């Protein structure tokens, strides 16, 4: 029962974020923004949907009993969610699930963006580890953690290319901690 409640709350959170993202996308496009990296976005969405489907299936098939580490991972998950909210609030109308760039817009350097590049991706990566641990869904953890690393190796390059082209991103983010090691420039 508790597992179902937690799973439902995570789903509601994601749906709420999609509403915020749609609203922000409309505002950004009305103010000169454009979408970059469209070609991989559908694959990223598919990966996230598949993550939750795989998680749900693994939970139902395995039916692991609760263990004492559950509460440790639940506490970690709550801390990561605070980081998620901090990142979303810090970006404000610029936060999105898509790569929407507004030429000449100021680069956000508050909240976690003051210290690290791509804190939202750091949070998603932590979720891909913590959520499966919550439910002892180890196959989901392994498969989707690897898929996420692959996806971010594409997405971060695309996002940084677009931001460098149309904003002062490179100067603004100089010296910030990187989420992943220096990635090669994409060939597309």
JSON list of C-alpha atoms in Angstrom, two decimals:
[
{"chain": "A", "resi": 1, "resn": "UNK", "atom": "CA", "xyz": [0.00, 0.00, 0.00]},
{"chain": "A", "resi": 2, "resn": "UNK", "atom": "CA", "xyz": [2.75, 2.49, 0.95]},
{"chain": "A", "resi": 3, "resn": "UNK", "atom": "CA", "xyz": [4.59, 1.62, -2.26]},
{"chain": "A", "resi": 4, "resn": "UNK", "atom": "CA", "xyz": [1.47, 2.46, -4.30]},
{"chain": "A", "resi": 5, "resn": "UNK", "atom": "CA", "xyz": [1.06, 5.80, -2.53]},
{"chain": "A", "resi": 6, "resn": "UNK", "atom": "CA", "xyz": [4.71, 6.76, -3.09]},
{"chain": "A", "resi": 7, "resn": "UNK", "atom": "CA", "xyz": [4.55, 5.69, -6.73]},
{"chain": "A", "resi": 8, "resn": "UNK", "atom": "CA", "xyz": [1.33, 7.70, -7.27]},
{"chain": "A", "resi": 9, "resn": "UNK", "atom": "CA", "xyz": [2.86, 10.80, -5.64]},
{"chain": "A", "resi": 10, "resn": "UNK", "atom": "CA", "xyz": [5.90, 10.60, -7.93]},
{"chain": "A", "resi": 11, "resn": "UNK", "atom": "CA", "xyz": [3.61, 10.32, -10.96]},
{"chain": "A", "resi": 12, "resn": "UNK", "atom": "CA", "xyz": [1.56, 13.33, -9.83]},
{"chain": "A", "resi": 13, "resn": "UNK", "atom": "CA", "xyz": [4.75, 15.32, -9.34]},
{"chain": "A", "resi": 14, "resn": "UNK", "atom": "CA", "xyz": [5.91, 14.52, -12.87]},
{"chain": "A", "resi": 15, "resn": "UNK", "atom": "CA", "xyz": [2.54, 15.48, -14.35]},
{"chain": "A", "resi": 16, "resn": "UNK", "atom": "CA", "xyz": [2.65, 18.77, -12.46]},
{"chain": "A", "resi": 17, "resn": "UNK", "atom": "CA", "xyz": [6.11, 19.44, -13.84]},
{"chain": "A", "resi": 18, "resn": "UNK", "atom": "CA", "xyz": [4.85, 18.84, -17.38]},
{"chain": "A", "resi": 19, "resn": "UNK", "atom": "CA", "xyz": [2.16, 21.48, -16.81]},
{"chain": "A", "resi": 20, "resn": "UNK", "atom": "CA", "xyz": [4.83, 23.95, -15.62]},
{"chain": "A", "resi": 21, "resn": "UNK", "atom": "CA", "xyz": [7.06, 23.07, -18.57]},
{"chain": "A", "resi": 22, "resn": "UNK", "atom": "CA", "xyz": [4.25, 23.62, -21.10]},
{"chain": "A", "resi": 23, "resn": "UNK", "atom": "CA", "xyz": [3.40, 27.00, -19.57]},
{"chain": "A", "resi": 24, "resn": "UNK", "atom": "CA", "xyz": [7.07, 28.04, -19.56]},
{"chain": "A", "resi": 25, "resn": "UNK", "atom": "CA", "xyz": [7.56, 26.81, -23.13]},
{"chain": "A", "resi": 26, "resn": "UNK", "atom": "CA", "xyz": [4.66, 28.95, -24.36]},
{"chain": "A", "resi": 27, "resn": "UNK", "atom": "CA", "xyz": [6.02, 32.02, -22.56]},
{"chain": "A", "resi": 28, "resn": "UNK", "atom": "CA", "xyz": [9.56, 31.48, -23.87]},
{"chain": "A", "resi": 29, "resn": "UNK", "atom": "CA", "xyz": [8.43, 30.98, -27.46]},
{"chain": "A", "resi": 30, "resn": "UNK", "atom": "CA", "xyz": [6.24, 34.09, -27.28]},
{"chain": "A", "resi": 31, "resn": "UNK", "atom": "CA", "xyz": [9.35, 35.98, -26.19]},
{"chain": "A", "resi": 32, "resn": "UNK", "atom": "CA", "xyz": [11.67, 34.78, -28.96]},
{"chain": "A", "resi": 33, "resn": "UNK", "atom": "CA", "xyz": [12.71, 31.38, -27.63]},
{"chain": "A", "resi": 34, "resn": "UNK", "atom": "CA", "xyz": [13.22, 28.36, -29.85]},
{"chain": "A", "resi": 35, "resn": "UNK", "atom": "CA", "xyz": [13.61, 24.64, -29.24]},
{"chain": "A", "resi": 36, "resn": "UNK", "atom": "CA", "xyz": [17.00, 23.02, -29.74]},
{"chain": "A", "resi": 37, "resn": "UNK", "atom": "CA", "xyz": [17.69, 19.28, -29.66]},
{"chain": "A", "resi": 38, "resn": "UNK", "atom": "CA", "xyz": [14.23, 18.27, -30.85]},
{"chain": "A", "resi": 39, "resn": "UNK", "atom": "CA", "xyz": [15.57, 15.08, -32.42]},
{"chain": "A", "resi": 40, "resn": "UNK", "atom": "CA", "xyz": [16.47, 13.41, -29.10]},
{"chain": "A", "resi": 41, "resn": "UNK", "atom": "CA", "xyz": [13.63, 14.75, -26.94]},
{"chain": "A", "resi": 42, "resn": "UNK", "atom": "CA", "xyz": [11.16, 12.01, -27.90]},
{"chain": "A", "resi": 43, "resn": "UNK", "atom": "CA", "xyz": [13.76, 9.41, -26.91]},
{"chain": "A", "resi": 44, "resn": "UNK", "atom": "CA", "xyz": [14.32, 11.08, -23.57]},
{"chain": "A", "resi": 45, "resn": "UNK", "atom": "CA", "xyz": [10.57, 11.12, -22.88]},
{"chain": "A", "resi": 46, "resn": "UNK", "atom": "CA", "xyz": [10.33, 7.47, -23.93]},
{"chain": "A", "resi": 47, "resn": "UNK", "atom": "CA", "xyz": [13.20, 6.59, -21.58]},
{"chain": "A", "resi": 48, "resn": "UNK", "atom": "CA", "xyz": [11.53, 8.32, -18.62]},
{"chain": "A", "resi": 49, "resn": "UNK", "atom": "CA", "xyz": [8.17, 6.68, -19.33]},
{"chain": "A", "resi": 50, "resn": "UNK", "atom": "CA", "xyz": [9.86, 3.30, -19.75]},
{"chain": "A", "resi": 51, "resn": "UNK", "atom": "CA", "xyz": [11.69, 3.85, -16.44]},
{"chain": "A", "resi": 52, "resn": "UNK", "atom": "CA", "xyz": [8.42, 4.16, -14.54]},
{"chain": "A", "resi": 53, "resn": "UNK", "atom": "CA", "xyz": [6.81, 1.27, -16.44]},
{"chain": "A", "resi": 54, "resn": "UNK", "atom": "CA", "xyz": [9.82, -0.96, -15.74]},
{"chain": "A", "resi": 55, "resn": "UNK", "atom": "CA", "xyz": [9.86, 0.14, -12.12]},
{"chain": "A", "resi": 56, "resn": "UNK", "atom": "CA", "xyz": [6.15, -0.62, -11.72]},
{"chain": "A", "resi": 57, "resn": "UNK", "atom": "CA", "xyz": [6.50, -4.03, -13.40]},
{"chain": "A", "resi": 58, "resn": "UNK", "atom": "CA", "xyz": [9.56, -4.99, -11.38]},
{"chain": "A", "resi": 59, "resn": "UNK", "atom": "CA", "xyz": [7.83, -3.96, -8.14]},
{"chain": "A", "resi": 60, "resn": "UNK", "atom": "CA", "xyz": [4.78, -6.07, -9.02]},
{"chain": "A", "resi": 61, "resn": "UNK", "atom": "CA", "xyz": [6.76, -9.12, -10.17]},
{"chain": "A", "resi": 62, "resn": "UNK", "atom": "CA", "xyz": [9.31, -9.23, -7.39]},
{"chain": "A", "resi": 63, "resn": "UNK", "atom": "CA", "xyz": [7.16, -8.04, -4.45]},
{"chain": "A", "resi": 64, "resn": "UNK", "atom": "CA", "xyz": [10.13, -7.29, -2.22]},
{"chain": "A", "resi": 65, "resn": "UNK", "atom": "CA", "xyz": [9.35, -6.81, 1.45]},
{"chain": "A", "resi": 66, "resn": "UNK", "atom": "CA", "xyz": [10.16, -3.47, 3.03]},
{"chain": "A", "resi": 67, "resn": "UNK", "atom": "CA", "xyz": [13.63, -3.38, 4.48]},
{"chain": "A", "resi": 68, "resn": "UNK", "atom": "CA", "xyz": [15.27, -0.99, 6.90]},
{"chain": "A", "resi": 69, "resn": "UNK", "atom": "CA", "xyz": [17.23, 0.81, 4.13]},
{"chain": "A", "resi": 70, "resn": "UNK", "atom": "CA", "xyz": [13.85, 1.91, 2.70]},
{"chain": "A", "resi": 71, "resn": "UNK", "atom": "CA", "xyz": [13.67, 4.79, 5.19]},
{"chain": "A", "resi": 72, "resn": "UNK", "atom": "CA", "xyz": [17.23, 5.88, 4.40]},
{"chain": "A", "resi": 73, "resn": "UNK", "atom": "CA", "xyz": [16.42, 6.02, 0.68]},
{"chain": "A", "resi": 74, "resn": "UNK", "atom": "CA", "xyz": [13.08, 7.70, 1.40]},
{"chain": "A", "resi": 75, "resn": "UNK", "atom": "CA", "xyz": [14.94, 10.45, 3.29]},
{"chain": "A", "resi": 76, "resn": "UNK", "atom": "CA", "xyz": [17.46, 10.78, 0.46]},
{"chain": "A", "resi": 77, "resn": "UNK", "atom": "CA", "xyz": [14.62, 10.96, -2.05]},
{"chain": "A", "resi": 78, "resn": "UNK", "atom": "CA", "xyz": [12.97, 13.78, -0.10]},
{"chain": "A", "resi": 79, "resn": "UNK", "atom": "CA", "xyz": [16.26, 15.71, 0.00]},
{"chain": "A", "resi": 80, "resn": "UNK", "atom": "CA", "xyz": [16.68, 15.26, -3.74]},
{"chain": "A", "resi": 81, "resn": "UNK", "atom": "CA", "xyz": [13.12, 16.54, -4.26]},
{"chain": "A", "resi": 82, "resn": "UNK", "atom": "CA", "xyz": [14.01, 19.67, -2.34]},
{"chain": "A", "resi": 83, "resn": "UNK", "atom": "CA", "xyz": [16.92, 20.09, -4.77]},
{"chain": "A", "resi": 84, "resn": "UNK", "atom": "CA", "xyz": [14.52, 19.58, -7.69]},
{"chain": "A", "resi": 85, "resn": "UNK", "atom": "CA", "xyz": [12.19, 22.29, -6.40]},
{"chain": "A", "resi": 86, "resn": "UNK", "atom": "CA", "xyz": [15.17, 24.59, -5.76]},
{"chain": "A", "resi": 87, "resn": "UNK", "atom": "CA", "xyz": [16.39, 24.12, -9.35]},
{"chain": "A", "resi": 88, "resn": "UNK", "atom": "CA", "xyz": [12.92, 24.69, -10.85]},
{"chain": "A", "resi": 89, "resn": "UNK", "atom": "CA", "xyz": [12.26, 27.79, -8.74]},
{"chain": "A", "resi": 90, "resn": "UNK", "atom": "CA", "xyz": [15.74, 29.16, -9.50]},
{"chain": "A", "resi": 91, "resn": "UNK", "atom": "CA", "xyz": [15.20, 28.94, -13.26]},
{"chain": "A", "resi": 92, "resn": "UNK", "atom": "CA", "xyz": [11.65, 30.24, -12.95]},
{"chain": "A", "resi": 93, "resn": "UNK", "atom": "CA", "xyz": [10.10, 30.77, -16.39]},
{"chain": "A", "resi": 94, "resn": "UNK", "atom": "CA", "xyz": [13.27, 29.43, -18.02]},
{"chain": "A", "resi": 95, "resn": "UNK", "atom": "CA", "xyz": [12.85, 25.92, -16.56]},
{"chain": "A", "resi": 96, "resn": "UNK", "atom": "CA", "xyz": [11.69, 23.30, -19.02]},
{"chain": "A", "resi": 97, "resn": "UNK", "atom": "CA", "xyz": [11.90, 19.63, -19.89]},
{"chain": "A", "resi": 98, "resn": "UNK", "atom": "CA", "xyz": [12.84, 20.69, -23.43]},
{"chain": "A", "resi": 99, "resn": "UNK", "atom": "CA", "xyz": [15.86, 22.69, -24.48]},
{"chain": "A", "resi": 100, "resn": "UNK", "atom": "CA", "xyz": [14.26, 26.08, -25.09]},
{"chain": "A", "resi": 101, "resn": "UNK", "atom": "CA", "xyz": [16.75, 28.88, -25.64]},
{"chain": "A", "resi": 102, "resn": "UNK", "atom": "CA", "xyz": [15.96, 32.57, -25.61]},
{"chain": "A", "resi": 103, "resn": "UNK", "atom": "CA", "xyz": [18.67, 34.44, -27.52]},
{"chain": "A", "resi": 104, "resn": "UNK", "atom": "CA", "xyz": [20.41, 37.07, -25.43]},
{"chain": "A", "resi": 105, "resn": "UNK", "atom": "CA", "xyz": [18.53, 36.07, -22.26]},
{"chain": "A", "resi": 106, "resn": "UNK", "atom": "CA", "xyz": [20.60, 36.33, -19.09]},
{"chain": "A", "resi": 107, "resn": "UNK", "atom": "CA", "xyz": [22.11, 33.07, -17.86]},
{"chain": "A", "resi": 108, "resn": "UNK", "atom": "CA", "xyz": [20.57, 32.14, -14.50]},
{"chain": "A", "resi": 109, "resn": "UNK", "atom": "CA", "xyz": [23.25, 32.12, -11.82]},
{"chain": "A", "resi": 110, "resn": "UNK", "atom": "CA", "xyz": [21.21, 31.72, -8.66]},
{"chain": "A", "resi": 111, "resn": "UNK", "atom": "CA", "xyz": [20.19, 28.78, -6.54]},
{"chain": "A", "resi": 112, "resn": "UNK", "atom": "CA", "xyz": [22.12, 25.62, -7.39]},
{"chain": "A", "resi": 113, "resn": "UNK", "atom": "CA", "xyz": [23.13, 27.19, -10.73]},
{"chain": "A", "resi": 114, "resn": "UNK", "atom": "CA", "xyz": [25.42, 29.47, -8.75]},
{"chain": "A", "resi": 115, "resn": "UNK", "atom": "CA", "xyz": [27.59, 26.43, -7.93]},
{"chain": "A", "resi": 116, "resn": "UNK", "atom": "CA", "xyz": [27.13, 23.72, -10.55]},
{"chain": "A", "resi": 117, "resn": "UNK", "atom": "CA", "xyz": [26.29, 23.30, -14.20]},
{"chain": "A", "resi": 118, "resn": "UNK", "atom": "CA", "xyz": [23.13, 21.29, -14.84]},
{"chain": "A", "resi": 119, "resn": "UNK", "atom": "CA", "xyz": [21.88, 20.68, -11.28]},
{"chain": "A", "resi": 120, "resn": "UNK", "atom": "CA", "xyz": [18.58, 19.43, -12.70]},
{"chain": "A", "resi": 121, "resn": "UNK", "atom": "CA", "xyz": [20.39, 16.62, -14.54]},
{"chain": "A", "resi": 122, "resn": "UNK", "atom": "CA", "xyz": [22.29, 15.79, -11.36]},
{"chain": "A", "resi": 123, "resn": "UNK", "atom": "CA", "xyz": [18.95, 15.46, -9.58]},
{"chain": "A", "resi": 124, "resn": "UNK", "atom": "CA", "xyz": [17.46, 13.24, -12.30]},
{"chain": "A", "resi": 125, "resn": "UNK", "atom": "CA", "xyz": [20.53, 11.01, -12.15]},
{"chain": "A", "resi": 126, "resn": "UNK", "atom": "CA", "xyz": [20.20, 10.71, -8.39]},
{"chain": "A", "resi": 127, "resn": "UNK", "atom": "CA", "xyz": [16.51, 9.85, -8.81]},
{"chain": "A", "resi": 128, "resn": "UNK", "atom": "CA", "xyz": [17.36, 7.09, -11.29]},
{"chain": "A", "resi": 129, "resn": "UNK", "atom": "CA", "xyz": [19.46, 5.60, -8.50]},
{"chain": "A", "resi": 130, "resn": "UNK", "atom": "CA", "xyz": [17.40, 6.36, -5.40]},
{"chain": "A", "resi": 131, "resn": "UNK", "atom": "CA", "xyz": [13.87, 5.55, -6.64]},
{"chain": "A", "resi": 132, "resn": "UNK", "atom": "CA", "xyz": [14.75, 1.97, -7.66]},
{"chain": "A", "resi": 133, "resn": "UNK", "atom": "CA", "xyz": [16.59, 1.52, -4.34]},
{"chain": "A", "resi": 134, "resn": "UNK", "atom": "CA", "xyz": [13.43, 2.63, -2.54]},
{"chain": "A", "resi": 135, "resn": "UNK", "atom": "CA", "xyz": [11.57, -0.30, -4.10]},
{"chain": "A", "resi": 136, "resn": "UNK", "atom": "CA", "xyz": [14.56, -2.69, -4.36]},
{"chain": "A", "resi": 137, "resn": "UNK", "atom": "CA", "xyz": [14.13, -2.67, -8.16]},
{"chain": "A", "resi": 138, "resn": "UNK", "atom": "CA", "xyz": [17.75, -3.41, -8.98]},
{"chain": "A", "resi": 139, "resn": "UNK", "atom": "CA", "xyz": [17.29, -4.35, -12.64]},
{"chain": "A", "resi": 140, "resn": "UNK", "atom": "CA", "xyz": [15.53, -1.03, -13.29]},
{"chain": "A", "resi": 141, "resn": "UNK", "atom": "CA", "xyz": [18.32, 0.76, -11.43]},
{"chain": "A", "resi": 142, "resn": "UNK", "atom": "CA", "xyz": [21.08, -0.74, -13.58]},
{"chain": "A", "resi": 143, "resn": "UNK", "atom": "CA", "xyz": [19.38, -0.51, -16.98]},
{"chain": "A", "resi": 144, "resn": "UNK", "atom": "CA", "xyz": [18.03, 3.02, -16.62]},
{"chain": "A", "resi": 145, "resn": "UNK", "atom": "CA", "xyz": [21.08, 4.47, -14.91]},
{"chain": "A", "resi": 146, "resn": "UNK", "atom": "CA", "xyz": [23.10, 3.40, -17.94]},
{"chain": "A", "resi": 147, "resn": "UNK", "atom": "CA", "xyz": [20.48, 4.71, -20.38]},
{"chain": "A", "resi": 148, "resn": "UNK", "atom": "CA", "xyz": [20.40, 8.01, -18.50]},
{"chain": "A", "resi": 149, "resn": "UNK", "atom": "CA", "xyz": [24.17, 8.46, -18.80]},
{"chain": "A", "resi": 150, "resn": "UNK", "atom": "CA", "xyz": [23.88, 7.86, -22.55]},
{"chain": "A", "resi": 151, "resn": "UNK", "atom": "CA", "xyz": [20.94, 10.27, -22.87]},
{"chain": "A", "resi": 152, "resn": "UNK", "atom": "CA", "xyz": [22.68, 13.01, -20.92]},
{"chain": "A", "resi": 153, "resn": "UNK", "atom": "CA", "xyz": [25.85, 12.60, -22.98]},
{"chain": "A", "resi": 154, "resn": "UNK", "atom": "CA", "xyz": [23.71, 13.66, -25.97]},
{"chain": "A", "resi": 155, "resn": "UNK", "atom": "CA", "xyz": [21.45, 16.18, -24.25]},
{"chain": "A", "resi": 156, "resn": "UNK", "atom": "CA", "xyz": [24.07, 18.20, -22.38]},
{"chain": "A", "resi": 157, "resn": "UNK", "atom": "CA", "xyz": [26.12, 18.67, -25.54]},
{"chain": "A", "resi": 158, "resn": "UNK", "atom": "CA", "xyz": [23.05, 19.88, -27.45]},
{"chain": "A", "resi": 159, "resn": "UNK", "atom": "CA", "xyz": [21.98, 22.20, -24.65]},
{"chain": "A", "resi": 160, "resn": "UNK", "atom": "CA", "xyz": [25.42, 23.72, -24.18]},
{"chain": "A", "resi": 161, "resn": "UNK", "atom": "CA", "xyz": [25.88, 24.23, -27.92]},
{"chain": "A", "resi": 162, "resn": "UNK", "atom": "CA", "xyz": [22.59, 26.15, -28.15]},
{"chain": "A", "resi": 163, "resn": "UNK", "atom": "CA", "xyz": [23.28, 28.21, -25.03]},
{"chain": "A", "resi": 164, "resn": "UNK", "atom": "CA", "xyz": [26.82, 29.09, -26.14]},
{"chain": "A", "resi": 165, "resn": "UNK", "atom": "CA", "xyz": [25.53, 30.15, -29.54]},
{"chain": "A", "resi": 166, "resn": "UNK", "atom": "CA", "xyz": [22.84, 32.52, -28.26]},
{"chain": "A", "resi": 167, "resn": "UNK", "atom": "CA", "xyz": [23.78, 33.59, -24.71]},
{"chain": "A", "resi": 168, "resn": "UNK", "atom": "CA", "xyz": [26.87, 34.34, -22.62]},
{"chain": "A", "resi": 169, "resn": "UNK", "atom": "CA", "xyz": [26.65, 30.82, -21.16]},
{"chain": "A", "resi": 170, "resn": "UNK", "atom": "CA", "xyz": [30.32, 29.96, -21.62]},
{"chain": "A", "resi": 171, "resn": "UNK", "atom": "CA", "xyz": [31.52, 33.04, -19.72]},
{"chain": "A", "resi": 172, "resn": "UNK", "atom": "CA", "xyz": [28.77, 32.82, -17.07]},
{"chain": "A", "resi": 173, "resn": "UNK", "atom": "CA", "xyz": [29.44, 29.14, -16.31]},
{"chain": "A", "resi": 174, "resn": "UNK", "atom": "CA", "xyz": [33.23, 29.32, -16.38]},
{"chain": "A", "resi": 175, "resn": "UNK", "atom": "CA", "xyz": [34.58, 27.64, -13.27]},
{"chain": "A", "resi": 176, "resn": "UNK", "atom": "CA", "xyz": [31.29, 25.98, -12.24]},
{"chain": "A", "resi": 177, "resn": "UNK", "atom": "CA", "xyz": [31.35, 22.32, -11.34]},
{"chain": "A", "resi": 178, "resn": "UNK", "atom": "CA", "xyz": [30.50, 20.12, -14.30]},
{"chain": "A", "resi": 179, "resn": "UNK", "atom": "CA", "xyz": [27.83, 17.47, -14.07]},
{"chain": "A", "resi": 180, "resn": "UNK", "atom": "CA", "xyz": [29.76, 15.09, -16.33]},
{"chain": "A", "resi": 181, "resn": "UNK", "atom": "CA", "xyz": [33.35, 15.11, -17.63]},
{"chain": "A", "resi": 182, "resn": "UNK", "atom": "CA", "xyz": [33.95, 17.38, -20.61]},
{"chain": "A", "resi": 183, "resn": "UNK", "atom": "CA", "xyz": [31.80, 16.03, -23.41]},
{"chain": "A", "resi": 184, "resn": "UNK", "atom": "CA", "xyz": [32.80, 16.11, -27.06]},
{"chain": "A", "resi": 185, "resn": "UNK", "atom": "CA", "xyz": [30.93, 18.45, -29.35]},
{"chain": "A", "resi": 186, "resn": "UNK", "atom": "CA", "xyz": [28.13, 16.61, -31.15]},
{"chain": "A", "resi": 187, "resn": "UNK", "atom": "CA", "xyz": [28.47, 15.94, -34.84]},
{"chain": "A", "resi": 188, "resn": "UNK", "atom": "CA", "xyz": [24.82, 16.80, -35.68]}
]
